[in-house]
Coordinates of C-alpha atoms and ligand atoms in Angstrom, one line a residue:
M48 CA -183.0 21.3 -70.8
E49 CA -179.3 21.3 -71.3
T50 CA -176.9 20.4 -68.5
R51 CA -173.2 19.8 -68.3
R52 CA -173.2 16.7 -66.0
S53 CA -175.9 15.0 -64.0
S54 CA -176.6 16.9 -60.9
S55 CA -174.7 15.8 -57.8
E56 CA -172.9 17.5 -54.9
E57 CA -170.0 18.8 -57.0
T58 CA -172.3 20.2 -59.7
R59 CA -174.1 22.4 -57.1
A60 CA -174.0 25.9 -58.6
D61 CA -172.4 29.0 -57.3
L62 CA -175.2 31.1 -58.8
V63 CA -178.6 30.2 -60.0
I64 CA -180.9 32.6 -61.9
T65 CA -184.6 31.6 -61.7
N66 CA -188.0 33.0 -62.8
A67 CA -186.4 34.9 -65.6
K68 CA -187.0 35.3 -69.3
V69 CA -183.7 33.9 -70.6
I70 CA -183.1 35.1 -74.1
T71 CA -180.5 32.5 -74.9
V72 CA -179.5 33.8 -78.5
D73 CA -178.8 30.1 -79.3
K74 CA -179.2 28.9 -82.9
D75 CA -183.0 29.0 -82.6
F76 CA -183.3 32.0 -80.4
N77 CA -184.8 29.8 -77.6
I78 CA -186.3 31.4 -74.6
R79 CA -185.7 29.7 -71.2
Q80 CA -186.5 30.4 -67.6
A81 CA -183.4 29.6 -65.5
V82 CA -179.6 29.4 -65.6
A83 CA -177.0 27.7 -63.3
V84 CA -173.4 28.8 -63.1
K85 CA -170.4 27.1 -61.5
D86 CA -166.8 28.3 -61.6
G87 CA -167.7 31.1 -64.1
I88 CA -169.2 28.7 -66.6
I89 CA -172.9 28.0 -67.5
T90 CA -173.8 24.5 -66.2
A91 CA -177.5 24.4 -66.9
V92 CA -180.2 26.3 -68.9
G93 CA -183.8 25.3 -68.7
T94 CA -187.0 25.7 -66.6
D95 CA -187.0 26.6 -63.0
D96 CA -187.8 23.0 -62.1
E97 CA -185.0 21.7 -64.2
V98 CA -182.4 24.0 -62.8
R99 CA -183.6 23.7 -59.1
P100 CA -181.5 20.6 -58.4
F101 CA -178.4 22.7 -59.0
I102 CA -179.2 24.8 -55.9
G103 CA -177.1 23.8 -52.9
P104 CA -176.7 25.3 -49.4
S105 CA -174.1 27.8 -50.6
T106 CA -175.7 28.7 -54.0
R107 CA -176.6 32.3 -54.5
V108 CA -180.1 32.3 -56.0
L109 CA -181.5 35.3 -57.9
D110 CA -185.2 35.4 -58.5
L111 CA -185.5 37.8 -61.4
K112 CA -189.3 38.1 -61.2
G113 CA -189.7 37.6 -65.0
K114 CA -187.0 40.1 -66.0
P115 CA -185.1 39.3 -69.3
V116 CA -181.5 38.0 -69.3
L117 CA -179.4 38.3 -72.4
P118 CA -175.9 37.1 -73.1
G119 CA -173.3 39.7 -72.0
I120 CA -173.0 42.4 -74.7
N121 CA -170.1 42.5 -77.0
E122 CA -168.9 46.0 -78.2
A123 CA -167.3 44.8 -81.4
H124 CA -165.6 48.1 -82.1
M125 CA -164.8 50.8 -79.6
H126 CA -161.9 52.8 -78.2
A127 CA -161.7 52.2 -74.5
P128 CA -158.9 54.4 -73.3
F129 CA -160.1 57.1 -75.7
F130 CA -163.6 57.0 -74.4
G131 CA -162.4 57.2 -70.8
A132 CA -160.2 60.1 -71.6
T133 CA -163.1 62.0 -73.1
R134 CA -165.3 61.7 -69.9
P135 CA -165.0 63.6 -66.7
P136 CA -162.7 63.8 -64.8
L137 CA -160.2 63.8 -67.6
A138 CA -162.2 66.0 -70.0
L139 CA -165.1 68.4 -70.3
D140 CA -168.3 66.6 -71.4
L141 CA -169.5 68.5 -74.5
T142 CA -172.0 65.8 -75.6
Y143 CA -175.7 66.4 -76.4
P144 CA -177.9 67.0 -74.5
V145 CA -175.5 68.4 -71.9
I146 CA -174.4 70.9 -74.6
Q147 CA -177.1 72.2 -76.9
S148 CA -175.7 75.5 -78.2
I149 CA -172.4 77.3 -78.7
P150 CA -173.1 79.5 -75.6
D151 CA -173.6 76.3 -73.6
M152 CA -170.1 75.2 -74.7
A153 CA -168.6 78.6 -73.7
A154 CA -170.4 78.4 -70.4
A155 CA -168.9 74.9 -69.7
L156 CA -165.5 76.2 -70.5
R157 CA -165.9 79.4 -68.4
Q158 CA -166.8 77.1 -65.4
K159 CA -163.8 74.8 -66.0
V160 CA -161.4 77.8 -66.2
T161 CA -162.3 78.7 -62.6
E162 CA -161.3 75.2 -61.5
V163 CA -157.8 74.9 -63.1
E164 CA -154.6 76.9 -62.9
P165 CA -153.9 79.6 -65.5
G166 CA -152.0 78.0 -68.4
E167 CA -153.4 74.5 -67.8
W168 CA -154.7 72.8 -70.9
I169 CA -158.4 72.0 -71.0
R170 CA -159.6 69.1 -73.1
G171 CA -163.2 68.7 -74.1
F172 CA -165.0 66.2 -76.2
G173 CA -168.2 65.3 -78.0
W174 CA -169.7 68.5 -79.5
D175 CA -171.9 67.8 -82.5
Q176 CA -172.8 70.3 -85.1
A177 CA -176.1 68.5 -85.8
T178 CA -177.3 69.3 -82.3
L179 CA -175.8 72.7 -81.7
E180 CA -178.6 75.3 -81.9
E181 CA -176.7 77.7 -84.2
C182 CA -175.3 75.0 -86.5
K183 CA -178.1 72.5 -87.0
N184 CA -179.7 74.3 -89.9
D185 CA -176.6 75.9 -91.3
P186 CA -173.8 73.5 -92.4
T187 CA -171.3 76.4 -92.8
R188 CA -171.7 77.4 -89.1
L189 CA -169.2 75.7 -86.8
P190 CA -168.1 76.7 -83.4
R191 CA -164.9 78.7 -83.9
K192 CA -162.2 80.2 -81.7
Y193 CA -164.0 83.5 -81.6
D194 CA -166.9 81.7 -79.8
I195 CA -164.8 80.5 -76.9
D196 CA -161.8 82.9 -76.7
P197 CA -163.6 85.5 -74.5
V198 CA -164.0 82.9 -71.6
S199 CA -160.5 81.3 -71.9
R200 CA -157.9 84.0 -72.5
N201 CA -155.3 82.3 -70.3
N202 CA -156.0 78.6 -70.7
P203 CA -155.4 76.7 -73.9
A204 CA -158.5 74.6 -74.8
V205 CA -159.0 71.8 -77.4
F206 CA -162.4 70.5 -78.1
T207 CA -162.8 67.4 -80.2
D208 CA -166.2 66.8 -81.9
F209 CA -168.1 63.5 -81.3
S210 CA -166.7 61.8 -84.3
G211 CA -163.1 62.6 -83.4
H212 CA -162.6 64.0 -86.9
T213 CA -163.0 67.7 -86.2
L214 CA -161.1 69.7 -83.6
L215 CA -161.7 73.1 -82.2
A216 CA -158.8 75.0 -80.6
N217 CA -159.0 78.4 -78.9
S218 CA -156.5 81.2 -79.6
K219 CA -154.3 80.4 -76.5
A220 CA -153.9 76.8 -77.9
L221 CA -153.1 78.1 -81.4
E222 CA -150.5 80.5 -79.8
L223 CA -148.8 77.7 -77.8
A224 CA -148.8 75.5 -80.8
G225 CA -147.1 78.2 -82.8
I226 CA -149.9 78.4 -85.4
S227 CA -150.7 81.6 -87.2
R228 CA -151.8 82.9 -90.6
D229 CA -148.3 82.0 -91.9
T230 CA -148.6 78.3 -91.0
P231 CA -148.7 76.3 -94.2
D232 CA -151.7 74.1 -94.8
P233 CA -151.4 70.5 -93.6
D234 CA -150.7 67.7 -96.2
S235 CA -154.2 66.4 -95.9
G236 CA -157.3 67.4 -94.0
E237 CA -157.9 71.1 -93.5
M238 CA -156.8 73.9 -91.2
E239 CA -159.8 76.2 -91.7
R240 CA -159.0 79.8 -92.5
D241 CA -161.1 82.9 -92.4
P242 CA -161.6 83.6 -96.1
A243 CA -161.1 87.3 -95.7
T244 CA -157.9 87.4 -93.6
G245 CA -156.4 83.9 -94.0
E246 CA -156.3 83.7 -90.2
P247 CA -156.9 80.1 -88.8
T248 CA -160.4 79.9 -87.3
G249 CA -159.5 77.2 -84.7
I250 CA -161.2 74.4 -86.7
F251 CA -159.0 71.5 -87.8
K252 CA -160.5 68.7 -90.0
E253 CA -159.0 65.2 -90.0
L254 CA -156.1 63.8 -88.2
V255 CA -153.1 65.1 -90.1
A256 CA -154.5 68.6 -89.5
H257 CA -155.2 67.9 -85.8
A258 CA -151.5 67.0 -85.4
L259 CA -150.6 70.7 -85.9
I260 CA -152.3 71.3 -82.5
S261 CA -152.4 68.0 -80.7
R262 CA -148.6 67.6 -80.7
S263 CA -148.5 70.6 -78.3
V264 CA -151.1 69.2 -75.9
P265 CA -149.5 67.3 -73.0
L266 CA -149.8 63.5 -73.3
L267 CA -151.8 61.7 -70.6
T268 CA -149.6 60.5 -67.7
R269 CA -149.5 56.7 -66.9
E270 CA -151.8 57.3 -64.0
E271 CA -154.3 59.3 -66.2
K272 CA -154.2 56.5 -68.8
K273 CA -155.1 53.9 -66.2
K274 CA -157.8 56.2 -64.9
A275 CA -159.2 56.4 -68.5
V276 CA -159.5 52.6 -68.8
L277 CA -161.1 52.3 -65.4
T278 CA -163.6 55.1 -66.2
T279 CA -164.6 53.2 -69.4
L280 CA -164.9 49.9 -67.5
D281 CA -167.3 51.7 -65.1
H282 CA -169.5 52.8 -68.0
L283 CA -169.4 49.4 -69.7
R284 CA -170.4 47.5 -66.6
A285 CA -173.4 49.8 -66.1
N286 CA -174.4 49.0 -69.7
G287 CA -174.1 45.2 -69.6
V288 CA -171.0 45.0 -71.8
T289 CA -168.8 42.0 -71.0
S290 CA -166.6 41.9 -74.1
Y291 CA -165.1 44.6 -76.3
T292 CA -162.7 45.1 -79.1
D293 CA -160.2 47.9 -78.3
A294 CA -159.9 49.0 -81.9
A295 CA -156.5 50.6 -82.2
I296 CA -153.8 50.6 -79.5
G297 CA -150.1 50.1 -80.2
P298 CA -146.9 51.8 -81.2
G299 CA -148.7 53.8 -83.8
G300 CA -150.9 55.5 -81.3
E301 CA -148.4 57.2 -79.1
M302 CA -149.1 60.8 -80.2
Y303 CA -152.7 60.6 -81.2
V304 CA -155.1 62.6 -79.0
Y305 CA -152.8 62.9 -76.1
G306 CA -151.7 59.3 -76.3
V307 CA -155.0 57.5 -76.0
M308 CA -154.0 54.8 -78.4
S309 CA -150.5 54.3 -77.0
A310 CA -148.9 50.8 -76.6
E311 CA -148.7 51.5 -72.9
F312 CA -152.3 50.4 -72.7
I313 CA -151.2 46.8 -73.3
D314 CA -149.4 46.8 -70.0
I315 CA -152.2 48.6 -68.3
Y316 CA -154.6 45.9 -69.4
K317 CA -152.2 43.2 -68.1
E318 CA -152.1 45.1 -64.8
L319 CA -155.8 45.4 -64.5
L320 CA -156.3 41.7 -65.2
K321 CA -153.8 40.8 -62.6
E322 CA -155.5 43.1 -60.0
G323 CA -158.9 41.6 -60.8
N324 CA -160.1 44.9 -62.1
L325 CA -160.6 44.0 -65.8
T326 CA -164.4 43.5 -65.8
A327 CA -164.8 42.9 -69.5
R328 CA -163.0 40.6 -71.9
V329 CA -160.7 42.6 -74.2
N330 CA -159.8 41.9 -77.8
V331 CA -157.1 44.3 -79.0
L332 CA -156.8 45.4 -82.6
L333 CA -153.2 46.5 -82.8
L334 CA -152.2 49.9 -84.3
F335 CA -148.8 49.5 -86.0
G336 CA -148.4 52.9 -87.6
E337 CA -149.3 56.5 -87.0
Y338 CA -153.0 56.9 -86.8
G339 CA -154.4 57.8 -90.2
A340 CA -150.9 57.7 -91.8
L341 CA -150.0 54.0 -91.7
T342 CA -147.5 52.7 -94.2
L343 CA -146.5 49.2 -95.3
E344 CA -143.1 50.0 -93.9
D345 CA -144.6 50.7 -90.4
L346 CA -146.5 47.4 -90.6
R347 CA -143.3 45.4 -91.5
R348 CA -141.2 47.1 -88.8
N349 CA -143.8 46.6 -86.1
I350 CA -145.0 43.2 -87.0
E351 CA -141.5 41.9 -86.9
S352 CA -140.7 43.5 -83.6
F353 CA -144.0 43.1 -81.7
K354 CA -144.3 40.2 -79.4
V355 CA -147.8 39.1 -78.5
P356 CA -147.8 39.0 -74.6
A357 CA -147.7 35.3 -73.8
D358 CA -148.3 35.4 -70.1
V359 CA -152.0 36.5 -70.1
D360 CA -155.2 34.6 -69.8
K361 CA -156.7 34.4 -73.3
A362 CA -160.2 34.2 -71.9
W363 CA -159.7 37.9 -70.9
L364 CA -157.1 39.5 -73.1
T365 CA -156.2 38.7 -76.7
F366 CA -154.2 40.4 -79.5
P367 CA -155.6 38.8 -82.6
G368 CA -155.8 41.7 -85.1
V369 CA -154.3 44.7 -86.8
K370 CA -156.0 47.9 -87.7
I371 CA -155.6 49.6 -91.1
F372 CA -157.3 52.9 -92.1
A373 CA -158.5 53.4 -95.7
D374 CA -160.4 56.7 -95.5
G375 CA -162.3 59.2 -93.3
I376 CA -166.0 59.7 -92.7
P377 CA -169.0 61.0 -94.8
P378 CA -169.9 64.1 -92.9
T379 CA -166.5 65.7 -93.5
M380 CA -166.5 64.4 -97.1
T381 CA -163.4 62.4 -96.4
S382 CA -165.0 59.0 -97.2
W383 CA -163.4 57.7 -100.4
M384 CA -166.4 57.3 -102.7
N385 CA -167.0 55.9 -106.2
E386 CA -169.2 58.8 -107.1
D387 CA -168.9 62.5 -106.3
Y388 CA -170.3 64.3 -103.3
V389 CA -173.1 66.8 -104.0
S390 CA -170.6 69.6 -103.8
G391 CA -168.1 67.8 -106.0
G392 CA -165.0 65.6 -105.4
H393 CA -165.2 61.9 -104.3
G394 CA -163.1 62.2 -101.1
T395 CA -159.7 60.9 -100.4
S396 CA -158.0 57.9 -99.0
V397 CA -155.6 58.2 -96.1
L398 CA -153.3 55.6 -97.7
P399 CA -149.9 56.4 -99.0
G400 CA -149.5 56.8 -102.8
K401 CA -149.5 59.6 -105.3
T402 CA -152.3 58.3 -107.4
E403 CA -155.5 56.4 -106.5
Q404 CA -154.2 53.3 -108.3
E405 CA -151.1 53.5 -106.0
Q406 CA -153.3 53.9 -102.9
R407 CA -155.4 51.0 -104.0
D408 CA -152.3 48.8 -104.6
Q409 CA -150.9 49.8 -101.2
L410 CA -154.1 48.8 -99.3
I411 CA -154.2 45.4 -101.0
E412 CA -150.5 44.9 -100.3
M413 CA -150.9 45.9 -96.6
I414 CA -153.9 43.6 -96.1
T415 CA -152.0 40.7 -97.7
Y416 CA -148.9 41.3 -95.6
V417 CA -150.8 41.4 -92.3
H418 CA -152.9 38.4 -93.3
S419 CA -149.8 36.3 -94.3
N420 CA -148.4 37.0 -90.8
G421 CA -151.4 35.3 -89.2
Y422 CA -153.3 38.4 -88.0
Q423 CA -156.9 39.2 -88.4
V424 CA -157.3 42.6 -90.3
G425 CA -159.9 45.3 -89.4
V426 CA -160.0 48.0 -92.1
H427 CA -161.6 51.3 -91.4
A428 CA -163.5 52.0 -94.6
T429 CA -166.7 54.1 -95.0
G430 CA -166.7 55.2 -98.6
D431 CA -167.7 52.6 -101.3
R432 CA -164.4 53.0 -103.1
A433 CA -162.5 52.3 -99.9
I434 CA -164.8 49.4 -99.1
D435 CA -164.5 47.9 -102.5
T436 CA -160.7 48.1 -102.3
A437 CA -160.5 46.6 -98.8
V438 CA -162.8 43.7 -99.8
D439 CA -160.7 43.0 -102.9
G440 CA -157.7 43.0 -100.6
F441 CA -159.3 40.4 -98.3
V442 CA -160.2 38.2 -101.2
R443 CA -156.7 38.5 -102.7
A444 CA -155.1 37.8 -99.3
C445 CA -157.2 34.7 -98.7
E446 CA -156.4 33.4 -102.2
K447 CA -152.7 34.0 -101.9
V448 CA -152.3 32.4 -98.5
S449 CA -155.1 30.0 -97.9
G450 CA -155.9 28.1 -94.8
G451 CA -156.7 29.5 -91.4
D452 CA -159.9 31.3 -90.6
P453 CA -158.9 34.9 -90.3
R454 CA -162.4 36.5 -90.3
H455 CA -161.1 39.9 -91.5
Y456 CA -163.7 42.6 -91.3
I457 CA -164.6 46.0 -92.6
I458 CA -165.1 48.6 -89.9
H459 CA -168.1 50.9 -90.5
G460 CA -168.8 49.9 -94.1
D461 CA -171.3 52.7 -94.5
F462 CA -171.9 52.1 -98.3
I463 CA -171.0 48.4 -98.8
S464 CA -172.6 47.1 -101.9
Q465 CA -174.6 43.8 -102.1
E466 CA -171.9 42.4 -104.3
K467 CA -169.1 43.1 -101.8
A468 CA -171.2 41.9 -98.9
K469 CA -171.6 38.6 -100.7
A470 CA -167.8 38.5 -101.4
L471 CA -167.2 38.9 -97.7
A472 CA -169.6 36.1 -96.9
G473 CA -167.8 33.9 -99.4
I474 CA -164.5 34.2 -97.6
N475 CA -165.9 34.0 -94.1
C476 CA -165.3 37.6 -93.4
G477 CA -167.5 40.3 -91.8
I478 CA -168.4 43.9 -91.1
A479 CA -168.6 46.0 -87.9
M480 CA -171.3 48.6 -88.1
Q481 CA -172.5 51.4 -85.7
P482 CA -176.2 51.7 -86.1
Y483 CA -176.5 54.7 -83.7
I484 CA -174.0 56.7 -85.7
G485 CA -176.4 56.1 -88.6
V486 CA -179.3 57.9 -86.9
M487 CA -177.0 60.6 -85.6
I488 CA -176.0 61.7 -89.1
S489 CA -179.0 60.6 -91.3
D490 CA -180.7 63.9 -90.9
Y491 CA -177.9 65.9 -92.5
V492 CA -176.0 63.6 -94.8
P493 CA -178.5 63.8 -97.7
A494 CA -177.2 67.3 -98.3
I495 CA -173.7 65.9 -98.6
I496 CA -174.1 62.7 -100.4
G497 CA -177.6 63.0 -101.9
K498 CA -180.8 61.3 -100.9
E499 CA -180.3 57.9 -102.5
R500 CA -177.0 57.1 -101.0
A501 CA -178.0 58.6 -97.6
A502 CA -181.0 56.2 -97.5
Y503 CA -178.8 53.2 -98.3
E504 CA -176.1 54.1 -95.7
W505 CA -175.5 51.4 -93.1
P506 CA -177.2 48.7 -95.1
A507 CA -177.6 46.1 -92.4
R508 CA -180.4 44.2 -94.1
T509 CA -178.3 43.9 -97.3
V510 CA -175.3 42.6 -95.3
L511 CA -177.4 40.0 -93.3
D512 CA -179.2 38.8 -96.5
A513 CA -175.8 38.4 -98.2
G514 CA -174.8 36.1 -95.3
A515 CA -171.8 38.1 -94.0
N516 CA -171.2 38.3 -90.3
L517 CA -172.5 41.6 -89.0
T518 CA -171.6 43.1 -85.6
S519 CA -172.9 46.3 -84.0
S520 CA -171.1 48.6 -81.7
S521 CA -170.8 52.1 -80.4
D522 CA -167.4 53.2 -81.7
A523 CA -167.2 54.9 -78.3
P524 CA -166.4 57.7 -77.8
V525 CA -168.1 58.5 -81.1
T526 CA -171.4 57.4 -79.5
Y527 CA -172.1 56.4 -75.9
P528 CA -171.9 52.6 -75.3
N529 CA -175.6 52.2 -74.9
W530 CA -176.3 49.1 -77.1
R531 CA -180.1 49.5 -76.5
L532 CA -180.0 52.8 -78.5
G533 CA -178.0 50.8 -81.1
V534 CA -180.7 48.1 -81.3
Q535 CA -183.4 50.8 -81.6
A536 CA -181.5 52.5 -84.3
A537 CA -180.9 49.3 -86.3
V538 CA -184.6 48.4 -86.0
L539 CA -186.2 51.8 -86.8
R540 CA -183.5 53.9 -88.6
E541 CA -185.2 57.1 -87.3
G542 CA -183.1 60.2 -87.4
R543 CA -182.2 61.3 -83.9
V544 CA -183.3 64.9 -84.4
S545 CA -186.1 64.6 -87.0
G546 CA -187.4 61.1 -86.4
R547 CA -187.5 60.7 -90.2
V548 CA -186.9 57.1 -91.3
S549 CA -183.9 56.8 -93.5
G550 CA -183.9 53.7 -95.9
P551 CA -186.7 51.6 -94.3
E552 CA -185.7 48.6 -96.5
E553 CA -182.4 48.3 -94.5
C554 CA -184.1 47.9 -91.1
I555 CA -183.4 44.6 -89.2
S556 CA -185.4 42.8 -86.6
V557 CA -184.9 43.1 -82.8
N558 CA -183.7 39.5 -82.7
E559 CA -181.2 40.1 -85.5
A560 CA -180.0 43.3 -83.8
I561 CA -179.5 41.4 -80.5
R562 CA -177.4 38.8 -82.4
T563 CA -175.2 41.6 -83.8
Y564 CA -174.4 42.7 -80.3
T565 CA -173.8 39.2 -78.9
I566 CA -173.1 36.0 -80.8
N567 CA -171.9 37.8 -84.0
G568 CA -169.4 39.7 -81.9
A569 CA -168.2 36.5 -80.3
W570 CA -167.7 35.1 -83.9
Q571 CA -165.6 38.1 -84.8
D572 CA -163.5 37.4 -81.8
H573 CA -163.2 33.7 -82.8
M574 CA -164.8 32.9 -79.5
E575 CA -168.3 31.9 -80.5
D576 CA -167.7 28.5 -78.8
V577 CA -167.2 30.0 -75.4
K578 CA -169.3 33.2 -75.4
G579 CA -172.0 35.2 -77.1
S580 CA -175.0 33.0 -76.1
I581 CA -176.5 31.5 -72.9
E582 CA -175.6 27.8 -73.5
V583 CA -174.1 25.2 -71.3
G584 CA -170.3 25.2 -71.3
K585 CA -170.0 28.9 -72.2
F586 CA -168.7 31.7 -69.9
A587 CA -171.4 33.0 -67.6
D588 CA -171.4 36.5 -69.1
L589 CA -174.9 37.8 -68.6
C590 CA -176.9 41.1 -68.8
V591 CA -180.2 41.5 -66.9
I592 CA -182.5 44.2 -68.3
G593 CA -185.6 46.0 -66.9
E594 CA -188.0 45.6 -69.8
D595 CA -188.9 42.9 -72.3
I596 CA -186.8 44.0 -75.3
L597 CA -188.6 41.5 -77.5
T598 CA -192.1 42.9 -77.0
V599 CA -191.7 46.6 -75.9
D600 CA -192.5 49.4 -78.4
P601 CA -189.2 49.6 -80.3
H602 CA -189.2 53.4 -79.7
K603 CA -188.6 52.6 -76.1
I604 CA -185.8 50.1 -76.4
G605 CA -183.1 52.8 -76.0
E606 CA -184.5 53.6 -72.5
I607 CA -184.5 50.1 -71.2
P608 CA -182.3 50.0 -68.0
V609 CA -179.6 47.5 -67.5
L610 CA -180.2 46.0 -64.0
M611 CA -177.2 43.7 -63.6
T612 CA -174.1 42.7 -65.4
I613 CA -172.3 39.3 -64.7
V614 CA -168.9 38.4 -66.2
G615 CA -167.5 34.9 -65.7
G616 CA -170.1 34.3 -63.0
R617 CA -169.2 37.4 -61.0
I618 CA -171.7 40.2 -60.5
V619 CA -169.8 43.3 -61.5
F620 CA -172.8 45.7 -61.7
D621 CA -176.0 45.7 -59.7
K622 CA -178.3 48.7 -60.2
E623 CA -179.9 48.0 -56.8
G624 CA -176.4 48.1 -55.3
Ligands
ZN176 ZN1 -163.4 53.5 -84.4

């Protein structure tokens, strides 16, 4: 039994959890029975008998009847305002299984058109070609403007896919954005054209191409922005999430997807904290240049002028890191790879530079610059060429300016090699993966990158064995922030549609997967001493679930309900009401 002080009147707990299966996620993954909490901090962990003395007349006692309690979940990489902006009421929900075919998508739009004024913009989010009936067996078939125009003649509509990398616009939106056959191609990405007529089809791939349309879509108002964050916090509470990294807000996000990465969110977070409405601890990864088009100049300008808000409680809101983008994603062949895609080409970097060597040098210089200014760096890198370069950059930066403990990390890291995972471990750096994205795409990526690379993709086993810190997360809105589905995906690696196991040698255990969602995330936040496990002296951030995750059939982990979420000793979600 661990206790903070010997029990006496003043150690009487505010809250005691008894008769539970407490999965502490301490060093030895010990299982306990009871937890006491006072002033938001865990004061005892042990058997029911050991914790009973902490119960006083005003202690709230929760008998969990054997239910498991985990440390609060840490979503180590997600986009909170973006996620909220993609959910009702701010956007049409186009995710699977709500939408299973292109006619479903058109029907949802037809309905929405009846609810808004003519001319009003309609945003939608989450369609996935892998689950659309017409597209799943035909990679050339995408939903196009012709599919949705008949139901939306007078309302511009923009539908972003689940990954955020592909955007569908209807003809009204193209018209308002001034896009026609004569519009030149974007500098990078693609504005898809009908091969016969040269007419834009409404499909825009990658962010630079999206800008052709998205700059015409009205930005969210201040009120809508706050609503977006509140919507997200609602979903997170219901899923046991008590900490997250908001992976890209700042002066570089003003224009991206209607302003969902704008610096205004920094003030919104401060406001929510002051009001007592911030029900998760937030770690902000700052975006200092235009999303997907960041330059060293942007970094210099913004790092010099940005002032980390000083008047906030660091237990709840911190600004430790800077985000850099190195490339795109595999399904759209925009990951920057060492070897060619099946159909040729090895993808592109989104870094400035005329040659690959220049782009490589730029990334290393950017990382070194951010590092030498005392920030942690998170680099979006999916292709192995992008990952290799980013890891080289981390190593170079740590050599050049030693000291500190920056814990830089690769975001996604789909194809990280064993050698680079070891290099990360050697400099105390890590990687933030999204296991559920893995099972969403594993059914169709073999056609794009070949079987061998597809089986290796998201090599969690390799990363853990190399000793690098591995976190798991949803990358919401890319996937819904249900960490149980992420655990199931990391453990089984079964394709969402086919159930086919992709790369069984990269599976990890349930215990390991739980660590990636708790203590490893706390480590990435430099807060493993105060959160991430159920131990005396740490924040009382807890998540009560309805099934024993350690013994249930792993195929059922995704369905385990979250029953209660506690943050800093306060119950912020209770399924029973
Ligand atoms: Zn992301």
